[in-house]
Amino acid sequence: MGEPGCAEALGAVSALWPRLAALGRRLAASGGAGSDDTFLAKGSATLDKLKDFRNEGKEHPSTLLQLYTQVAVLDITYFEENQLVDEDFPEECSLQKVKELTCILSEPEVLVRECSINEEPVNILGAELLECLYWRKGALLYMYCHTAKERSEWLQENTAIFKKCLNDGVHYLMKMLSFRCPLQLYEDVSLQDKDSARLLSEGVFSDTHLLAMMYSGEMCYWGLQHCGEGKQESLETTDPVSNSDLGCRSKVWLDFRETGKKMLEKYVAACEGPLKGQGWNTAAAKQMLCYLMKPRN
């Protein structure tokens, strides 16, 4: 990637500043720099650093955007997510809160486009940060849906909302799994490397990748269990909170049965193959697979 032009650098600064101000307000609302929470303290320090860089005007746009992403992804939003989990996703406000956090976690990619940088987001932010963004969005929706499905009265009245949240969550996790190309296996892979090579060939680069497969399969299972396989209504009419779709640009309904089978089969194959004896449990995944493999109605 070449040196940025002046216009790109100025674009990054002007587009970033209102976001920094907004994050600063969220930080203050959460307790501010004086909080004893580690993530808030780190977020506050990084925000100060970004403001200094803005005033100096010397940093490469990618540096600014990566630091901004670290604030949004690793620090401030993580604190807010933990609050939601600790409070068991309060029914009266958690859906709006989930939407807000998802939108913040989508902002880094939006910023790359707004800055008119002629690069793909992965070339500016890097695969690891993008994986983290999509993991956090997908895992947040997973946790929200895990709680929401136990509220029978709410679920009965809000099946379309629940289905949309599941659909978006699985899309995020599948996107997270797509940023790195699986390793191609060749005959000359040495014996001691075969287990690792097999995991990499399945797209399992970390425990988080494996969890993303399990979470995706489980959300598809919930979708089939609670929403069925009826006619797919328009995504535009099932938006839970606004005409935004929780930051997910996809307008495609997933086939919960087929997608769930694919994800859970990959999870089980990894856990009972290269990771056998490493503490990964497949009992729940196999039970869900049995349900997903039943003949369609």
PDB file of C-alpha atoms in Angstrom:
ATOM      1  CA  MET A   1       0.000   0.000   0.000  1.00  0.00           C
ATOM      2  CA  GLY A   2       1.471   3.325  -1.029  1.00  0.00           C
ATOM      3  CA  GLU A   3       1.696   6.520   0.940  1.00  0.00           C
ATOM      4  CA  PRO A   4      -1.673   8.237   1.383  1.00  0.00           C
ATOM      5  CA  GLY A   5      -2.463  11.390  -0.475  1.00  0.00           C
ATOM      6  CA  CYS A   6      -3.197  14.596   1.387  1.00  0.00           C
ATOM      7  CA  ALA A   7      -6.896  14.317   0.573  1.00  0.00           C
ATOM      8  CA  GLU A   8      -7.044  10.807   2.061  1.00  0.00           C
ATOM      9  CA  ALA A   9      -5.345  11.911   5.258  1.00  0.00           C
ATOM     10  CA  LEU A  10      -7.633  14.919   5.628  1.00  0.00           C
ATOM     11  CA  GLY A  11     -10.640  12.738   4.823  1.00  0.00           C
ATOM     12  CA  ALA A  12      -9.697  10.274   7.532  1.00  0.00           C
ATOM     13  CA  VAL A  13      -9.348  13.042  10.121  1.00  0.00           C
ATOM     14  CA  SER A  14     -12.601  14.818   9.230  1.00  0.00           C
ATOM     15  CA  ALA A  15     -14.593  11.565   9.116  1.00  0.00           C
ATOM     16  CA  LEU A  16     -13.051  10.279  12.335  1.00  0.00           C
ATOM     17  CA  TRP A  17     -13.554  13.325  14.541  1.00  0.00           C
ATOM     18  CA  PRO A  18     -17.358  13.097  15.051  1.00  0.00           C
ATOM     19  CA  ARG A  19     -16.965   9.379  15.838  1.00  0.00           C
ATOM     20  CA  LEU A  20     -14.328  10.144  18.443  1.00  0.00           C
ATOM     21  CA  ALA A  21     -16.627  12.725  20.010  1.00  0.00           C
ATOM     22  CA  ALA A  22     -19.467  10.181  20.102  1.00  0.00           C
ATOM     23  CA  LEU A  23     -17.225   7.534  21.672  1.00  0.00           C
ATOM     24  CA  GLY A  24     -16.060  10.099  24.214  1.00  0.00           C
ATOM     25  CA  ARG A  25     -19.690  10.680  25.224  1.00  0.00           C
ATOM     26  CA  ARG A  26     -20.272   6.930  25.565  1.00  0.00           C
ATOM     27  CA  LEU A  27     -17.140   6.650  27.638  1.00  0.00           C
ATOM     28  CA  ALA A  28     -18.304   9.432  29.948  1.00  0.00           C
ATOM     29  CA  ALA A  29     -21.748   7.831  30.289  1.00  0.00           C
ATOM     30  CA  SER A  30     -20.098   4.534  31.248  1.00  0.00           C
ATOM     31  CA  GLY A  31     -17.997   6.050  33.992  1.00  0.00           C
ATOM     32  CA  GLY A  32     -15.292   7.873  32.075  1.00  0.00           C
ATOM     33  CA  ALA A  33     -11.554   7.815  32.488  1.00  0.00           C
ATOM     34  CA  GLY A  34     -11.929   7.644  36.257  1.00  0.00           C
ATOM     35  CA  SER A  35     -13.556   4.211  36.091  1.00  0.00           C
ATOM     36  CA  ASP A  36     -11.651   1.278  37.559  1.00  0.00           C
ATOM     37  CA  ASP A  37     -12.712  -0.917  34.607  1.00  0.00           C
ATOM     38  CA  THR A  38      -9.649  -1.970  32.600  1.00  0.00           C
ATOM     39  CA  PHE A  39     -11.348  -1.700  29.228  1.00  0.00           C
ATOM     40  CA  LEU A  40     -12.729   1.774  29.889  1.00  0.00           C
ATOM     41  CA  ALA A  41      -9.314   2.940  31.089  1.00  0.00           C
ATOM     42  CA  LYS A  42      -7.677   1.575  27.918  1.00  0.00           C
ATOM     43  CA  GLY A  43     -10.396   3.149  25.778  1.00  0.00           C
ATOM     44  CA  SER A  44      -9.884   6.519  27.402  1.00  0.00           C
ATOM     45  CA  ALA A  45      -6.111   6.373  26.856  1.00  0.00           C
ATOM     46  CA  THR A  46      -6.529   5.409  23.196  1.00  0.00           C
ATOM     47  CA  LEU A  47      -9.061   8.182  22.634  1.00  0.00           C
ATOM     48  CA  ASP A  48      -6.571  10.707  24.007  1.00  0.00           C
ATOM     49  CA  LYS A  49      -3.889   9.329  21.700  1.00  0.00           C
ATOM     50  CA  LEU A  50      -6.191   9.608  18.696  1.00  0.00           C
ATOM     51  CA  LYS A  51      -7.002  13.222  19.553  1.00  0.00           C
ATOM     52  CA  ASP A  52      -3.278  13.987  19.708  1.00  0.00           C
ATOM     53  CA  PHE A  53      -2.733  12.342  16.323  1.00  0.00           C
ATOM     54  CA  ARG A  54      -5.620  14.350  14.909  1.00  0.00           C
ATOM     55  CA  ASN A  55      -4.070  17.609  16.090  1.00  0.00           C
ATOM     56  CA  GLU A  56      -0.644  16.680  14.726  1.00  0.00           C
ATOM     57  CA  GLY A  57      -2.065  15.533  11.377  1.00  0.00           C
ATOM     58  CA  LYS A  58       0.940  13.331  10.592  1.00  0.00           C
ATOM     59  CA  GLU A  59      -0.394   9.814  10.944  1.00  0.00           C
ATOM     60  CA  HIS A  60      -1.217   7.432   8.102  1.00  0.00           C
ATOM     61  CA  PRO A  61      -5.008   7.021   7.767  1.00  0.00           C
ATOM     62  CA  SER A  62      -4.687   3.274   8.405  1.00  0.00           C
ATOM     63  CA  THR A  63      -3.047   3.970  11.780  1.00  0.00           C
ATOM     64  CA  LEU A  64      -5.898   6.264  12.788  1.00  0.00           C
ATOM     65  CA  LEU A  65      -8.544   3.796  11.642  1.00  0.00           C
ATOM     66  CA  GLN A  66      -6.881   0.845  13.358  1.00  0.00           C
ATOM     67  CA  LEU A  67      -6.615   2.730  16.650  1.00  0.00           C
ATOM     68  CA  TYR A  68     -10.245   3.832  16.354  1.00  0.00           C
ATOM     69  CA  THR A  69     -11.254   0.216  15.759  1.00  0.00           C
ATOM     70  CA  GLN A  70      -9.365  -0.920  18.838  1.00  0.00           C
ATOM     71  CA  VAL A  71     -11.228   1.666  20.924  1.00  0.00           C
ATOM     72  CA  ALA A  72     -14.611   0.673  19.517  1.00  0.00           C
ATOM     73  CA  VAL A  73     -14.019  -3.080  19.450  1.00  0.00           C
ATOM     74  CA  LEU A  74     -11.712  -3.988  22.282  1.00  0.00           C
ATOM     75  CA  ASP A  75     -12.550  -1.448  24.916  1.00  0.00           C
ATOM     76  CA  ILE A  76     -15.644   0.731  25.156  1.00  0.00           C
ATOM     77  CA  THR A  77     -18.167  -1.582  23.496  1.00  0.00           C
ATOM     78  CA  TYR A  78     -16.787  -4.581  25.372  1.00  0.00           C
ATOM     79  CA  PHE A  79     -17.567  -2.878  28.656  1.00  0.00           C
ATOM     80  CA  GLU A  80     -21.127  -2.153  27.468  1.00  0.00           C
ATOM     81  CA  GLU A  81     -21.614  -5.722  26.224  1.00  0.00           C
ATOM     82  CA  ASN A  82     -20.543  -7.081  29.597  1.00  0.00           C
ATOM     83  CA  GLN A  83     -23.091  -4.820  31.260  1.00  0.00           C
ATOM     84  CA  LEU A  84     -25.855  -6.255  29.048  1.00  0.00           C
ATOM     85  CA  VAL A  85     -24.814  -9.809  29.871  1.00  0.00           C
ATOM     86  CA  ASP A  86     -24.555  -9.080  33.592  1.00  0.00           C
ATOM     87  CA  GLU A  87     -28.039  -7.552  33.527  1.00  0.00           C
ATOM     88  CA  ASP A  88     -29.409 -10.523  31.529  1.00  0.00           C
ATOM     89  CA  PHE A  89     -30.359  -8.352  28.535  1.00  0.00           C
ATOM     90  CA  PRO A  90     -33.231  -6.306  30.037  1.00  0.00           C
ATOM     91  CA  GLU A  91     -36.299  -6.885  27.890  1.00  0.00           C
ATOM     92  CA  GLU A  92     -37.352  -3.242  27.747  1.00  0.00           C
ATOM     93  CA  CYS A  93     -34.122  -1.797  26.331  1.00  0.00           C
ATOM     94  CA  SER A  94     -31.632  -4.472  25.277  1.00  0.00           C
ATOM     95  CA  LEU A  95     -32.724  -4.766  21.631  1.00  0.00           C
ATOM     96  CA  GLN A  96     -32.066  -1.063  21.036  1.00  0.00           C
ATOM     97  CA  LYS A  97     -28.762  -1.358  22.893  1.00  0.00           C
ATOM     98  CA  VAL A  98     -27.718  -4.335  20.768  1.00  0.00           C
ATOM     99  CA  LYS A  99     -28.512  -2.322  17.655  1.00  0.00           C
ATOM    100  CA  GLU A 100     -26.416   0.615  18.872  1.00  0.00           C
ATOM    101  CA  LEU A 101     -23.419  -1.564  19.668  1.00  0.00           C
ATOM    102  CA  THR A 102     -23.688  -3.387  16.360  1.00  0.00           C
ATOM    103  CA  CYS A 103     -23.731  -0.089  14.495  1.00  0.00           C
ATOM    104  CA  ILE A 104     -20.613   1.105  16.366  1.00  0.00           C
ATOM    105  CA  LEU A 105     -18.838  -2.146  15.522  1.00  0.00           C
ATOM    106  CA  SER A 106     -19.725  -1.581  11.845  1.00  0.00           C
ATOM    107  CA  GLU A 107     -18.324   1.958  11.804  1.00  0.00           C
ATOM    108  CA  PRO A 108     -14.689   1.096  10.970  1.00  0.00           C
ATOM    109  CA  GLU A 109     -15.684  -0.337   7.591  1.00  0.00           C
ATOM    110  CA  VAL A 110     -18.000   2.606   6.966  1.00  0.00           C
ATOM    111  CA  LEU A 111     -15.108   4.945   7.761  1.00  0.00           C
ATOM    112  CA  VAL A 112     -12.805   3.268   5.244  1.00  0.00           C
ATOM    113  CA  ARG A 113     -15.375   3.947   2.524  1.00  0.00           C
ATOM    114  CA  GLU A 114     -16.028   7.518   3.681  1.00  0.00           C
ATOM    115  CA  CYS A 115     -12.304   8.351   3.642  1.00  0.00           C
ATOM    116  CA  SER A 116     -12.172   7.566  -0.093  1.00  0.00           C
ATOM    117  CA  ILE A 117      -9.207   5.282   0.474  1.00  0.00           C
ATOM    118  CA  ASN A 118      -8.884   3.127  -2.624  1.00  0.00           C
ATOM    119  CA  GLU A 119      -8.347  -0.048  -0.622  1.00  0.00           C
ATOM    120  CA  GLU A 120     -10.489  -2.872   0.688  1.00  0.00           C
ATOM    121  CA  PRO A 121     -11.184  -2.649   4.452  1.00  0.00           C
ATOM    122  CA  VAL A 122      -9.107  -5.794   5.020  1.00  0.00           C
ATOM    123  CA  ASN A 123      -6.052  -4.016   3.574  1.00  0.00           C
ATOM    124  CA  ILE A 124      -6.525  -1.044   5.911  1.00  0.00           C
ATOM    125  CA  LEU A 125      -7.710  -2.691   9.114  1.00  0.00           C
ATOM    126  CA  GLY A 126      -6.173  -6.140   8.704  1.00  0.00           C
ATOM    127  CA  ALA A 127      -7.833  -9.559   8.840  1.00  0.00           C
ATOM    128  CA  GLU A 128      -7.519  -9.946  12.614  1.00  0.00           C
ATOM    129  CA  LEU A 129      -9.321  -6.688  13.440  1.00  0.00           C
ATOM    130  CA  LEU A 130     -12.072  -7.431  10.916  1.00  0.00           C
ATOM    131  CA  GLU A 131     -12.484 -10.930  12.325  1.00  0.00           C
ATOM    132  CA  CYS A 132     -12.805  -9.383  15.763  1.00  0.00           C
ATOM    133  CA  LEU A 133     -15.435  -6.903  14.550  1.00  0.00           C
ATOM    134  CA  TYR A 134     -17.595  -9.615  12.993  1.00  0.00           C
ATOM    135  CA  TRP A 135     -17.060 -12.037  15.874  1.00  0.00           C
ATOM    136  CA  ARG A 136     -18.167  -9.407  18.359  1.00  0.00           C
ATOM    137  CA  LYS A 137     -21.297  -8.584  16.347  1.00  0.00           C
ATOM    138  CA  GLY A 138     -22.208 -12.229  15.823  1.00  0.00           C
ATOM    139  CA  ALA A 139     -21.466 -13.252  19.420  1.00  0.00           C
ATOM    140  CA  LEU A 140     -23.483 -10.300  20.746  1.00  0.00           C
ATOM    141  CA  LEU A 141     -26.534 -11.384  18.754  1.00  0.00           C
ATOM    142  CA  TYR A 142     -25.941 -14.985  19.827  1.00  0.00           C
ATOM    143  CA  MET A 143     -26.019 -13.973  23.498  1.00  0.00           C
ATOM    144  CA  TYR A 144     -29.069 -11.748  22.967  1.00  0.00           C
ATOM    145  CA  CYS A 145     -30.974 -14.529  21.168  1.00  0.00           C
ATOM    146  CA  HIS A 146     -29.906 -17.076  23.791  1.00  0.00           C
ATOM    147  CA  THR A 147     -31.680 -14.950  26.402  1.00  0.00           C
ATOM    148  CA  ALA A 148     -34.630 -13.887  24.227  1.00  0.00           C
ATOM    149  CA  LYS A 149     -35.616 -17.451  23.279  1.00  0.00           C
ATOM    150  CA  GLU A 150     -36.317 -18.223  26.941  1.00  0.00           C
ATOM    151  CA  ARG A 151     -38.920 -15.426  27.141  1.00  0.00           C
ATOM    152  CA  SER A 152     -41.871 -17.350  25.734  1.00  0.00           C
ATOM    153  CA  GLU A 153     -44.358 -14.485  25.757  1.00  0.00           C
ATOM    154  CA  TRP A 154     -41.907 -12.092  24.070  1.00  0.00           C
ATOM    155  CA  LEU A 155     -40.920 -14.758  21.522  1.00  0.00           C
ATOM    156  CA  GLN A 156     -44.528 -15.485  20.620  1.00  0.00           C
ATOM    157  CA  GLU A 157     -45.144 -11.809  19.877  1.00  0.00           C
ATOM    158  CA  ASN A 158     -41.792 -11.098  18.213  1.00  0.00           C
ATOM    159  CA  THR A 159     -40.937 -14.169  16.147  1.00  0.00           C
ATOM    160  CA  ALA A 160     -40.028 -12.079  13.090  1.00  0.00           C
ATOM    161  CA  ILE A 161     -37.642  -9.932  15.152  1.00  0.00           C
ATOM    162  CA  PHE A 162     -36.045 -13.026  16.675  1.00  0.00           C
ATOM    163  CA  LYS A 163     -35.623 -14.603  13.256  1.00  0.00           C
ATOM    164  CA  LYS A 164     -34.013 -11.455  11.864  1.00  0.00           C
ATOM    165  CA  CYS A 165     -31.554 -11.272  14.765  1.00  0.00           C
ATOM    166  CA  LEU A 166     -30.611 -14.911  14.208  1.00  0.00           C
ATOM    167  CA  ASN A 167     -30.187 -14.350  10.488  1.00  0.00           C
ATOM    168  CA  ASP A 168     -27.940 -11.317  10.978  1.00  0.00           C
ATOM    169  CA  GLY A 169     -25.943 -13.033  13.714  1.00  0.00           C
ATOM    170  CA  VAL A 170     -25.171 -16.065  11.562  1.00  0.00           C
ATOM    171  CA  HIS A 171     -24.234 -13.819   8.637  1.00  0.00           C
ATOM    172  CA  TYR A 172     -21.748 -11.988  10.853  1.00  0.00           C
ATOM    173  CA  LEU A 173     -20.159 -15.206  12.091  1.00  0.00           C
ATOM    174  CA  MET A 174     -19.916 -16.662   8.585  1.00  0.00           C
ATOM    175  CA  LYS A 175     -18.309 -13.434   7.409  1.00  0.00           C
ATOM    176  CA  MET A 176     -15.854 -13.681  10.308  1.00  0.00           C
ATOM    177  CA  LEU A 177     -14.909 -17.163   9.104  1.00  0.00           C
ATOM    178  CA  SER A 178     -14.305 -15.943   5.538  1.00  0.00           C
ATOM    179  CA  PHE A 179     -11.461 -13.448   5.969  1.00  0.00           C
ATOM    180  CA  ARG A 180      -8.652 -16.007   5.873  1.00  0.00           C
ATOM    181  CA  CYS A 181      -8.342 -18.618   3.145  1.00  0.00           C
ATOM    182  CA  PRO A 182      -8.243 -22.215   4.403  1.00  0.00           C
ATOM    183  CA  LEU A 183      -4.871 -23.934   3.994  1.00  0.00           C
ATOM    184  CA  GLN A 184      -4.551 -26.225   0.985  1.00  0.00           C
ATOM    185  CA  LEU A 185      -3.343 -29.674   2.039  1.00  0.00           C
ATOM    186  CA  TYR A 186      -0.657 -31.393   0.009  1.00  0.00           C
ATOM    187  CA  GLU A 187       0.809 -34.884   0.126  1.00  0.00           C
ATOM    188  CA  ASP A 188       4.119 -33.712   1.576  1.00  0.00           C
ATOM    189  CA  VAL A 189       2.647 -32.385   4.863  1.00  0.00           C
ATOM    190  CA  SER A 190       4.818 -33.873   7.601  1.00  0.00           C
ATOM    191  CA  LEU A 191       3.226 -36.228  10.137  1.00  0.00           C
ATOM    192  CA  GLN A 192       3.633 -33.937  13.137  1.00  0.00           C
ATOM    193  CA  ASP A 193       1.916 -31.081  11.286  1.00  0.00           C
ATOM    194  CA  LYS A 194      -1.087 -33.041  10.031  1.00  0.00           C
ATOM    195  CA  ASP A 195      -3.515 -32.198  12.833  1.00  0.00           C
ATOM    196  CA  SER A 196      -2.719 -28.475  12.670  1.00  0.00           C
ATOM    197  CA  ALA A 197      -2.819 -28.560   8.877  1.00  0.00           C
ATOM    198  CA  ARG A 198      -6.219 -30.246   8.916  1.00  0.00           C
ATOM    199  CA  LEU A 199      -7.606 -27.563  11.238  1.00  0.00           C
ATOM    200  CA  LEU A 200      -6.236 -24.799   9.022  1.00  0.00           C
ATOM    201  CA  SER A 201      -7.673 -26.535   5.952  1.00  0.00           C
ATOM    202  CA  GLU A 202     -11.104 -26.369   7.630  1.00  0.00           C
ATOM    203  CA  GLY A 203     -10.687 -22.651   8.344  1.00  0.00           C
ATOM    204  CA  VAL A 204     -10.085 -23.171  12.082  1.00  0.00           C
ATOM    205  CA  PHE A 205      -7.330 -20.686  12.949  1.00  0.00           C
ATOM    206  CA  SER A 206      -8.201 -20.260  16.641  1.00  0.00           C
ATOM    207  CA  ASP A 207     -10.646 -21.300  19.359  1.00  0.00           C
ATOM    208  CA  THR A 208     -12.796 -18.341  18.309  1.00  0.00           C
ATOM    209  CA  HIS A 209     -13.174 -19.718  14.778  1.00  0.00           C
ATOM    210  CA  LEU A 210     -14.339 -23.013  16.256  1.00  0.00           C
ATOM    211  CA  LEU A 211     -16.804 -21.248  18.557  1.00  0.00           C
ATOM    212  CA  ALA A 212     -18.137 -19.258  15.584  1.00  0.00           C
ATOM    213  CA  MET A 213     -19.018 -22.548  13.865  1.00  0.00           C
ATOM    214  CA  MET A 214     -20.797 -23.833  16.968  1.00  0.00           C
ATOM    215  CA  TYR A 215     -22.630 -20.540  17.567  1.00  0.00           C
ATOM    216  CA  SER A 216     -23.722 -20.367  13.916  1.00  0.00           C
ATOM    217  CA  GLY A 217     -25.059 -23.917  14.014  1.00  0.00           C
ATOM    218  CA  GLU A 218     -26.846 -23.318  17.303  1.00  0.00           C
ATOM    219  CA  MET A 219     -28.506 -20.128  16.045  1.00  0.00           C
ATOM    220  CA  CYS A 220     -29.699 -21.971  12.938  1.00  0.00           C
ATOM    221  CA  TYR A 221     -31.104 -24.677  15.214  1.00  0.00           C
ATOM    222  CA  TRP A 222     -32.983 -22.036  17.224  1.00  0.00           C
ATOM    223  CA  GLY A 223     -34.269 -20.521  13.990  1.00  0.00           C
ATOM    224  CA  LEU A 224     -35.655 -23.806  12.735  1.00  0.00           C
ATOM    225  CA  GLN A 225     -37.018 -24.717  16.160  1.00  0.00           C
ATOM    226  CA  HIS A 226     -38.806 -21.440  16.883  1.00  0.00           C
ATOM    227  CA  CYS A 227     -39.441 -19.924  13.438  1.00  0.00           C
ATOM    228  CA  GLY A 228     -39.905 -22.985  11.222  1.00  0.00           C
ATOM    229  CA  GLU A 229     -39.358 -23.296   7.496  1.00  0.00           C
ATOM    230  CA  GLY A 230     -42.339 -21.351   6.250  1.00  0.00           C
ATOM    231  CA  LYS A 231     -42.379 -18.887   3.389  1.00  0.00           C
ATOM    232  CA  GLN A 232     -39.549 -16.382   3.711  1.00  0.00           C
ATOM    233  CA  GLU A 233     -40.971 -12.902   4.099  1.00  0.00           C
ATOM    234  CA  SER A 234     -39.101  -9.834   2.907  1.00  0.00           C
ATOM    235  CA  LEU A 235     -36.172  -8.847   5.087  1.00  0.00           C
ATOM    236  CA  GLU A 236     -37.262  -5.228   4.701  1.00  0.00           C
ATOM    237  CA  THR A 237     -40.473  -5.928   6.636  1.00  0.00           C
ATOM    238  CA  THR A 238     -38.910  -7.776   9.557  1.00  0.00           C
ATOM    239  CA  ASP A 239     -36.374  -5.233  10.717  1.00  0.00           C
ATOM    240  CA  PRO A 240     -36.394  -5.253  14.526  1.00  0.00           C
ATOM    241  CA  VAL A 241     -35.610  -1.651  15.321  1.00  0.00           C
ATOM    242  CA  SER A 242     -35.402   0.631  12.312  1.00  0.00           C
ATOM    243  CA  ASN A 243     -34.772   0.578   8.585  1.00  0.00           C
ATOM    244  CA  SER A 244     -31.208  -0.401   9.445  1.00  0.00           C
ATOM    245  CA  ASP A 245     -30.607  -4.145   9.671  1.00  0.00           C
ATOM    246  CA  LEU A 246     -28.320  -4.180  12.694  1.00  0.00           C
ATOM    247  CA  GLY A 247     -25.393  -3.098  10.552  1.00  0.00           C
ATOM    248  CA  CYS A 248     -25.514  -6.188   8.341  1.00  0.00           C
ATOM    249  CA  ARG A 249     -25.617  -5.301   4.658  1.00  0.00           C
ATOM    250  CA  SER A 250     -26.821  -8.717   3.524  1.00  0.00           C
ATOM    251  CA  LYS A 251     -30.446  -8.920   2.421  1.00  0.00           C
ATOM    252  CA  VAL A 252     -30.424 -12.704   2.074  1.00  0.00           C
ATOM    253  CA  TRP A 253     -32.392 -15.111   4.230  1.00  0.00           C
ATOM    254  CA  LEU A 254     -30.323 -18.087   5.243  1.00  0.00           C
ATOM    255  CA  ASP A 255     -31.529 -21.664   4.948  1.00  0.00           C
ATOM    256  CA  PHE A 256     -31.259 -22.397   8.654  1.00  0.00           C
ATOM    257  CA  ARG A 257     -31.365 -26.177   8.127  1.00  0.00           C
ATOM    258  CA  GLU A 258     -28.596 -26.431   5.528  1.00  0.00           C
ATOM    259  CA  THR A 259     -26.405 -23.710   7.032  1.00  0.00           C
ATOM    260  CA  GLY A 260     -26.718 -25.190  10.504  1.00  0.00           C
ATOM    261  CA  LYS A 261     -25.831 -28.685   9.291  1.00  0.00           C
ATOM    262  CA  LYS A 262     -22.752 -27.387   7.486  1.00  0.00           C
ATOM    263  CA  MET A 263     -21.463 -25.411  10.472  1.00  0.00           C
ATOM    264  CA  LEU A 264     -22.113 -28.121  13.065  1.00  0.00           C
ATOM    265  CA  GLU A 265     -20.605 -30.861  10.908  1.00  0.00           C
ATOM    266  CA  LYS A 266     -17.419 -28.808  10.575  1.00  0.00           C
ATOM    267  CA  TYR A 267     -17.391 -28.211  14.334  1.00  0.00           C
ATOM    268  CA  VAL A 268     -17.831 -31.908  15.147  1.00  0.00           C
ATOM    269  CA  ALA A 269     -15.236 -32.984  12.573  1.00  0.00           C
ATOM    270  CA  ALA A 270     -12.645 -30.653  14.091  1.00  0.00           C
ATOM    271  CA  CYS A 271     -13.434 -31.560  17.715  1.00  0.00           C
ATOM    272  CA  GLU A 272     -13.460 -35.306  17.135  1.00  0.00           C
ATOM    273  CA  GLY A 273     -10.551 -35.228  14.699  1.00  0.00           C
ATOM    274  CA  PRO A 274      -7.510 -33.000  15.215  1.00  0.00           C
ATOM    275  CA  LEU A 275      -8.797 -31.704  18.572  1.00  0.00           C
ATOM    276  CA  LYS A 276      -9.861 -35.047  20.039  1.00  0.00           C
ATOM    277  CA  GLY A 277      -9.016 -35.185  23.725  1.00  0.00           C
ATOM    278  CA  GLN A 278      -8.577 -31.414  23.976  1.00  0.00           C
ATOM    279  CA  GLY A 279     -11.748 -30.815  26.002  1.00  0.00           C
ATOM    280  CA  TRP A 280     -14.171 -29.844  23.225  1.00  0.00           C
ATOM    281  CA  ASN A 281     -17.638 -31.330  23.801  1.00  0.00           C
ATOM    282  CA  THR A 282     -19.721 -32.400  20.803  1.00  0.00           C
ATOM    283  CA  ALA A 283     -22.791 -33.849  22.566  1.00  0.00           C
ATOM    284  CA  ALA A 284     -24.967 -30.743  22.104  1.00  0.00           C
ATOM    285  CA  ALA A 285     -23.783 -30.262  18.510  1.00  0.00           C
ATOM    286  CA  LYS A 286     -24.678 -33.868  17.645  1.00  0.00           C
ATOM    287  CA  GLN A 287     -28.101 -33.524  19.250  1.00  0.00           C
ATOM    288  CA  MET A 288     -28.776 -30.412  17.152  1.00  0.00           C
ATOM    289  CA  LEU A 289     -27.500 -32.139  14.032  1.00  0.00           C
ATOM    290  CA  CYS A 290     -30.017 -34.955  14.567  1.00  0.00           C
ATOM    291  CA  TYR A 291     -32.797 -32.365  14.671  1.00  0.00           C
ATOM    292  CA  LEU A 292     -31.511 -30.531  11.584  1.00  0.00           C
ATOM    293  CA  MET A 293     -31.224 -33.787   9.613  1.00  0.00           C
ATOM    294  CA  LYS A 294     -34.872 -34.692  10.072  1.00  0.00           C
ATOM    295  CA  PRO A 295     -36.809 -34.685   6.784  1.00  0.00           C
ATOM    296  CA  ARG A 296     -38.345 -31.365   5.838  1.00  0.00           C
ATOM    297  CA  ASN A 297     -42.058 -31.013   6.469  1.00  0.00           C
TER     298      ASN A 297
END
